[in-house]
mmCIF file of C-alpha atoms in Angstrom:
data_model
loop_
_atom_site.group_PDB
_atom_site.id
_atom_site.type_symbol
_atom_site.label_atom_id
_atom_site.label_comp_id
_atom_site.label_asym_id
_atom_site.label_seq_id
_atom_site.Cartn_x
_atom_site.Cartn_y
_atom_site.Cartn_z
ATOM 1 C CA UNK A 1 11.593 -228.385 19.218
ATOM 2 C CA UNK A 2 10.079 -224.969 17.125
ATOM 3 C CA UNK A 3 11.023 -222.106 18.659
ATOM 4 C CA UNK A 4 8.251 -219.730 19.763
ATOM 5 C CA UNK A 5 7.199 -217.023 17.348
ATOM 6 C CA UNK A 6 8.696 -213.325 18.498
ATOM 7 C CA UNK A 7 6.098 -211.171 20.732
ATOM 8 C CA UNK A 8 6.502 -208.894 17.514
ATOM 9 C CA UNK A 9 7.958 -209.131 13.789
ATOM 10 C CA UNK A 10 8.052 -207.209 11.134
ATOM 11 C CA UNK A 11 8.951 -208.819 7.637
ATOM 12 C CA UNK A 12 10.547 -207.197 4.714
ATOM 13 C CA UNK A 13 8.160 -203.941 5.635
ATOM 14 C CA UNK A 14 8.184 -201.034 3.438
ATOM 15 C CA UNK A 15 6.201 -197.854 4.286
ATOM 16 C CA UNK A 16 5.819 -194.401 2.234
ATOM 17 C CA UNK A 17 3.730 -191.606 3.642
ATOM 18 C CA UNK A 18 3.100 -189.447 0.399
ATOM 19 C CA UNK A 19 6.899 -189.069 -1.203
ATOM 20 C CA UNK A 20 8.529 -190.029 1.848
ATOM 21 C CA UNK A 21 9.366 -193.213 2.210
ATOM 22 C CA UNK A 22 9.890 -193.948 6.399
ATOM 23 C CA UNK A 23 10.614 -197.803 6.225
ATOM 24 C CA UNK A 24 12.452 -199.259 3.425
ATOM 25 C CA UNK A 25 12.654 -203.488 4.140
ATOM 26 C CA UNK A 26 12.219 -203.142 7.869
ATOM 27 C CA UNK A 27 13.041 -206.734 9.302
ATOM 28 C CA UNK A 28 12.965 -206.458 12.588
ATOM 29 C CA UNK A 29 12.064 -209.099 16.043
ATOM 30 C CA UNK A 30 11.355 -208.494 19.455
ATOM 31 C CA UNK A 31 11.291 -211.932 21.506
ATOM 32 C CA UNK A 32 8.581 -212.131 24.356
ATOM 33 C CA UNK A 33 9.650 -210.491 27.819
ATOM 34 C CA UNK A 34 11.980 -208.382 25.754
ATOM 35 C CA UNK A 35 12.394 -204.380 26.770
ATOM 36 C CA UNK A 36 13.344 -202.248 23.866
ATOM 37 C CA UNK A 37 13.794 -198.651 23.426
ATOM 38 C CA UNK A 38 14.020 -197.295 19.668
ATOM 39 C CA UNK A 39 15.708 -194.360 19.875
ATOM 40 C CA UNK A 40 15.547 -191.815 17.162
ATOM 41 C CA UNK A 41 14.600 -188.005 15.924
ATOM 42 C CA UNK A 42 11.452 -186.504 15.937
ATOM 43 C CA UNK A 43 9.519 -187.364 12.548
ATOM 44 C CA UNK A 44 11.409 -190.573 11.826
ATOM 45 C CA UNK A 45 8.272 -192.647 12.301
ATOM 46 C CA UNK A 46 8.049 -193.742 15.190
ATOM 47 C CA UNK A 47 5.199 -193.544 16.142
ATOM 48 C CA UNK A 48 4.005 -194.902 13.103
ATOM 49 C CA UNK A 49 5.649 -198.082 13.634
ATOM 50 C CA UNK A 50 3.588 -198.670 16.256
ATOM 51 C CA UNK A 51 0.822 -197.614 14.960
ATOM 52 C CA UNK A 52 1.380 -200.198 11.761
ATOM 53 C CA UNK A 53 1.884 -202.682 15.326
ATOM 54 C CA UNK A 54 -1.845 -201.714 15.928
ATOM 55 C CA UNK A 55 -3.135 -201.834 12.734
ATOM 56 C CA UNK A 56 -4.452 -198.418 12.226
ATOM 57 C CA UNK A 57 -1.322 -197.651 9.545
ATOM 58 C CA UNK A 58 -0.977 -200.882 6.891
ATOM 59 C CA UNK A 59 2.287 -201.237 5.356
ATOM 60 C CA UNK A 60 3.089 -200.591 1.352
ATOM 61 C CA UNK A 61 4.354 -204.674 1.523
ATOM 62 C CA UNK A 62 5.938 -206.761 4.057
ATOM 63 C CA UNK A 63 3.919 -208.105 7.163
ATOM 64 C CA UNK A 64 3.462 -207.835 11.131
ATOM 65 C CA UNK A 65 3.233 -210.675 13.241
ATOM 66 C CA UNK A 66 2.069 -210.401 17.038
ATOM 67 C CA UNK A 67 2.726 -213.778 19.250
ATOM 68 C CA UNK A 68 2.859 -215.298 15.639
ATOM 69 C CA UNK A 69 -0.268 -213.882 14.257
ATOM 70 C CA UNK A 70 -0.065 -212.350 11.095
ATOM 71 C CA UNK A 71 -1.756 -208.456 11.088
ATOM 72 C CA UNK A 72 -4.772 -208.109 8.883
ATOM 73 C CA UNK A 73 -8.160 -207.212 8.314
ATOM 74 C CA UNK A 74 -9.445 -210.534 10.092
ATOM 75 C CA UNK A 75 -6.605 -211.005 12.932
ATOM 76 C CA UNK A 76 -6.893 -206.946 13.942
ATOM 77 C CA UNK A 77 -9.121 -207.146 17.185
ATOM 78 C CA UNK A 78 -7.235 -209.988 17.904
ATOM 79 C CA UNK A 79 -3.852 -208.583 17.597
ATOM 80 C CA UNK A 80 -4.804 -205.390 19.332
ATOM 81 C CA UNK A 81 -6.644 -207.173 22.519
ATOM 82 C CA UNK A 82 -2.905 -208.549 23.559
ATOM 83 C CA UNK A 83 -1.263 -205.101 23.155
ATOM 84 C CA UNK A 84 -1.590 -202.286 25.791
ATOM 85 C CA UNK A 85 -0.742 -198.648 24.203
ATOM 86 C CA UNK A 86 0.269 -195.705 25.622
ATOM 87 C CA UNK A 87 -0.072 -192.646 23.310
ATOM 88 C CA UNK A 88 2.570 -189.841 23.289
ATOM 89 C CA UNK A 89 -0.235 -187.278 24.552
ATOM 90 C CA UNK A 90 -2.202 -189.916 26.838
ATOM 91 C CA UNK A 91 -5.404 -188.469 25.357
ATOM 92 C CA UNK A 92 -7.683 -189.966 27.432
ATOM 93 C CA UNK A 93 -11.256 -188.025 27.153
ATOM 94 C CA UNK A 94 -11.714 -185.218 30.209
ATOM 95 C CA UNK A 95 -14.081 -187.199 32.743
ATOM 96 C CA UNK A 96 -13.071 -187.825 36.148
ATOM 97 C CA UNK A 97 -10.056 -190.370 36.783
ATOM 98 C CA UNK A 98 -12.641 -192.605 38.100
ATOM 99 C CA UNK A 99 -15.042 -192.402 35.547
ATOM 100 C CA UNK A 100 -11.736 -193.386 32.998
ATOM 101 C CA UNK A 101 -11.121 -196.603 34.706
ATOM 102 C CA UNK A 102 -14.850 -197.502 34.498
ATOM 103 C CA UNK A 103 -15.342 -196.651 31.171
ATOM 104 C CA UNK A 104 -11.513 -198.541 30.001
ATOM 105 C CA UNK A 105 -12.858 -201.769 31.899
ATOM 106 C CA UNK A 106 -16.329 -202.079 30.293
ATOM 107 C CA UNK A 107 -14.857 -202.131 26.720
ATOM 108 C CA UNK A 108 -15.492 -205.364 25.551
ATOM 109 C CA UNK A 109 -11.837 -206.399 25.125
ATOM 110 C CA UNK A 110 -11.013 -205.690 29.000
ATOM 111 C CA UNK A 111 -14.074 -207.121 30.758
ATOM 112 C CA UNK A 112 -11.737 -210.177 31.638
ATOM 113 C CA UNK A 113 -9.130 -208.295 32.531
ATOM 114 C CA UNK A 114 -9.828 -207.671 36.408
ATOM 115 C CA UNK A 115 -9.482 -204.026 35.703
ATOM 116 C CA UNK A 116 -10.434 -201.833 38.923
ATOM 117 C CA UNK A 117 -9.363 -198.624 40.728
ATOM 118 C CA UNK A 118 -8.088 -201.203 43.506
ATOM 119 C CA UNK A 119 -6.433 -203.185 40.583
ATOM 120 C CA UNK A 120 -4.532 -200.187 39.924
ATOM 121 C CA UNK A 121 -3.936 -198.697 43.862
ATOM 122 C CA UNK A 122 -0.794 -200.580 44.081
ATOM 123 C CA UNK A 123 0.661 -199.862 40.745
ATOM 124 C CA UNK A 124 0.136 -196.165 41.507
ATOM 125 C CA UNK A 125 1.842 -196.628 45.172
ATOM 126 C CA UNK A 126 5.206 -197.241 43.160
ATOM 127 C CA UNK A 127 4.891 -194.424 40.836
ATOM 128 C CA UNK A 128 4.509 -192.082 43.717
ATOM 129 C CA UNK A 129 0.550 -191.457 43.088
ATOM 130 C CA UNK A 130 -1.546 -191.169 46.010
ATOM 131 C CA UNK A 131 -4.909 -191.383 46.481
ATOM 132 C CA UNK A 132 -5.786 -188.179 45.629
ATOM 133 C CA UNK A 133 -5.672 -188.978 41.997
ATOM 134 C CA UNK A 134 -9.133 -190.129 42.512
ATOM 135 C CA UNK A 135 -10.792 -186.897 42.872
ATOM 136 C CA UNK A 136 -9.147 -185.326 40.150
ATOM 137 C CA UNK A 137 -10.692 -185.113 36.547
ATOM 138 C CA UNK A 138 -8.132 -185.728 33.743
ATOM 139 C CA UNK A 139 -7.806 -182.643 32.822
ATOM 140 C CA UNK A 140 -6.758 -181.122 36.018
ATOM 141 C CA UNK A 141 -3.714 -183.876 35.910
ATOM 142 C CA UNK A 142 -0.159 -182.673 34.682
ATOM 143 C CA UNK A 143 1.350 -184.294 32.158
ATOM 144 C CA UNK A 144 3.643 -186.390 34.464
ATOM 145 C CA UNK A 145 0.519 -187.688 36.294
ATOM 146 C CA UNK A 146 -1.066 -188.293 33.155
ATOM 147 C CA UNK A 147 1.667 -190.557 32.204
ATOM 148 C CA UNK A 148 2.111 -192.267 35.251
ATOM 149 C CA UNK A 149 -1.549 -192.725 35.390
ATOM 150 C CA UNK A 150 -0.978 -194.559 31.718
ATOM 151 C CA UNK A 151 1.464 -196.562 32.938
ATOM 152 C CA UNK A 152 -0.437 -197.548 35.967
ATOM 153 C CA UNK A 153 -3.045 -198.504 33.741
ATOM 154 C CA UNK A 154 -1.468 -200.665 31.280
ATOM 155 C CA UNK A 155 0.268 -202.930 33.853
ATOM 156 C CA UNK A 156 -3.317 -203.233 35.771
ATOM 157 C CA UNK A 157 -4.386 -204.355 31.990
ATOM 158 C CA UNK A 158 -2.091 -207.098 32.048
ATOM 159 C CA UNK A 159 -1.949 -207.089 28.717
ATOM 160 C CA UNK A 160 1.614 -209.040 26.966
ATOM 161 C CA UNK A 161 2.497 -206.664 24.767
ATOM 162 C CA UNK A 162 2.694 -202.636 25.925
ATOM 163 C CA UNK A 163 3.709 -200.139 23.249
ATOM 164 C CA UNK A 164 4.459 -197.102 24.670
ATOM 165 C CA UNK A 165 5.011 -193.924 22.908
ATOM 166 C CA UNK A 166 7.450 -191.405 24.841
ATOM 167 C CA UNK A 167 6.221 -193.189 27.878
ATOM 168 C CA UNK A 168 8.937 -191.075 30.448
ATOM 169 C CA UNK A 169 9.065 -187.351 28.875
ATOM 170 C CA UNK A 170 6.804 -185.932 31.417
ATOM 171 C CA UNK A 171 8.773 -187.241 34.304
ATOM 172 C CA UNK A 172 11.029 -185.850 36.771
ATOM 173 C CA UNK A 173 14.234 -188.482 37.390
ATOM 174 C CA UNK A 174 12.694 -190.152 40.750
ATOM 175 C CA UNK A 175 9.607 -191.565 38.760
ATOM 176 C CA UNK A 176 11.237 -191.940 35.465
ATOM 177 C CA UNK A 177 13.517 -194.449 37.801
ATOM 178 C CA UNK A 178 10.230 -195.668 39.507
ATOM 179 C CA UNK A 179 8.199 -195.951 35.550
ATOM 180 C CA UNK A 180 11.672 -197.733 34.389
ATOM 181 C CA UNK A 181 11.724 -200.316 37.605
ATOM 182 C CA UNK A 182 8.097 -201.126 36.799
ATOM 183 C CA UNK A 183 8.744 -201.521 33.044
ATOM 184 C CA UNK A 184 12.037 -203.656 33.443
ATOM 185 C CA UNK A 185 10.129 -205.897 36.337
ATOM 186 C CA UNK A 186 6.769 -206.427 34.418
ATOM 187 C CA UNK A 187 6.560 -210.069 32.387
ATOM 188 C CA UNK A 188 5.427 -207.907 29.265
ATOM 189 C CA UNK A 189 6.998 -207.183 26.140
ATOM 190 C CA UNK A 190 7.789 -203.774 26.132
ATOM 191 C CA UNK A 191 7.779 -201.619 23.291
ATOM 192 C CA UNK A 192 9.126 -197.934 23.871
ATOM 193 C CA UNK A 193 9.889 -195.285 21.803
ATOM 194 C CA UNK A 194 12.296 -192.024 22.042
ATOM 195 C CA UNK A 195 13.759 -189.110 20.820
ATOM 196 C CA UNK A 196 15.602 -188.580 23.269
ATOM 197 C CA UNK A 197 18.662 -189.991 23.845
ATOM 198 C CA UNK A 198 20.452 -192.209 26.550
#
């Protein structure tokens, strides 16, 4: 019986950004289901690794595979409708929280995906969100509601795949435990990345 391609490969990559090189024969999988945290300084490219995941950064040589689907120019939409990201900065634009979720669900790539402010109540309940959130405009969120917000969002997606730069920095150590618990129960491959240690 074949064993079932990784959630996420990378294959002899190499990366230079001018005369730096950041990833020199990167070989590297992450099985389905899997939670991983890469770990590492600020400006080590991180979050260009998952930005090559997303195909916004190509690699020098070497390939990415997602669920066994090489990245390129004719697999992109594909590979990027099975990932959920989470940016460092959750830049969402500054509309009201409602008016977010509206305009996330009517892309074309989440119109399937059940996406709704009551898709998302209970996923906000155990991140210690109330209702209020509602009335709020992004820009009047902190940046520990705007990442619990993200995360909220992402698991609503139901995508497989979440990539989630410096998903926890914002958070005070009740909902990082309460982000972690719904990270380490969700059925997604998770993808996190870190400077900071432990």
């Amino acid at each position: 019986m074949q064993e079932p391609a990784p959630a996420i490969s990378f294959d002899h990559v190499h990366l230079s950004l001018g005369e730096r090189s950041l990833f020199r024969d990167l070989s590297l999988g992450i099985d389905t289901g899997d939670k991983v945290v890469l770990n590492a300084p600020s400006g080590s490219g991180k979050t260009t690794l998952l930005k090559m995941i997303l195909g916004f950064i190509r690699p020098d040589s070497g390939s990415i595979a997602v669920r066994g689907t090489v990245l390129s120019c004719q697999t992109v939409r594909q590979v990027r409708r099975a990932c959920a990201y989470l940016s460092q900065d959750v830049d969402f634009r500054d509309q009201s929280v409602r008016d977010t979720v509206a305009e996330i669900a009517s892309y074309p790539a989440n119109r399937q995906s059940g996406l709704s402010l009551s898709a998302m109540e209970p996923y906000l309940h155990r991140l210690y969100l109330d209702g209020g959130i509602w009335r709020k405009d992004i820009g009047e969120l902190s940046g520990g509601e705007r990442q619990r917000f993200g995360i909220a969002l992402c698991a609503a997606l139901d995508r497989p795949i979440w990539l989630l730069d410096e998903p926890l920095s914002a958070l005070d150590d009740g909902s990082a435990l309460a982000a972690a618990e719904l990270l380490a129960g969700s059925p997604a491959t998770v993808l996190a990345i870190s400077h900071h240690p432990g």
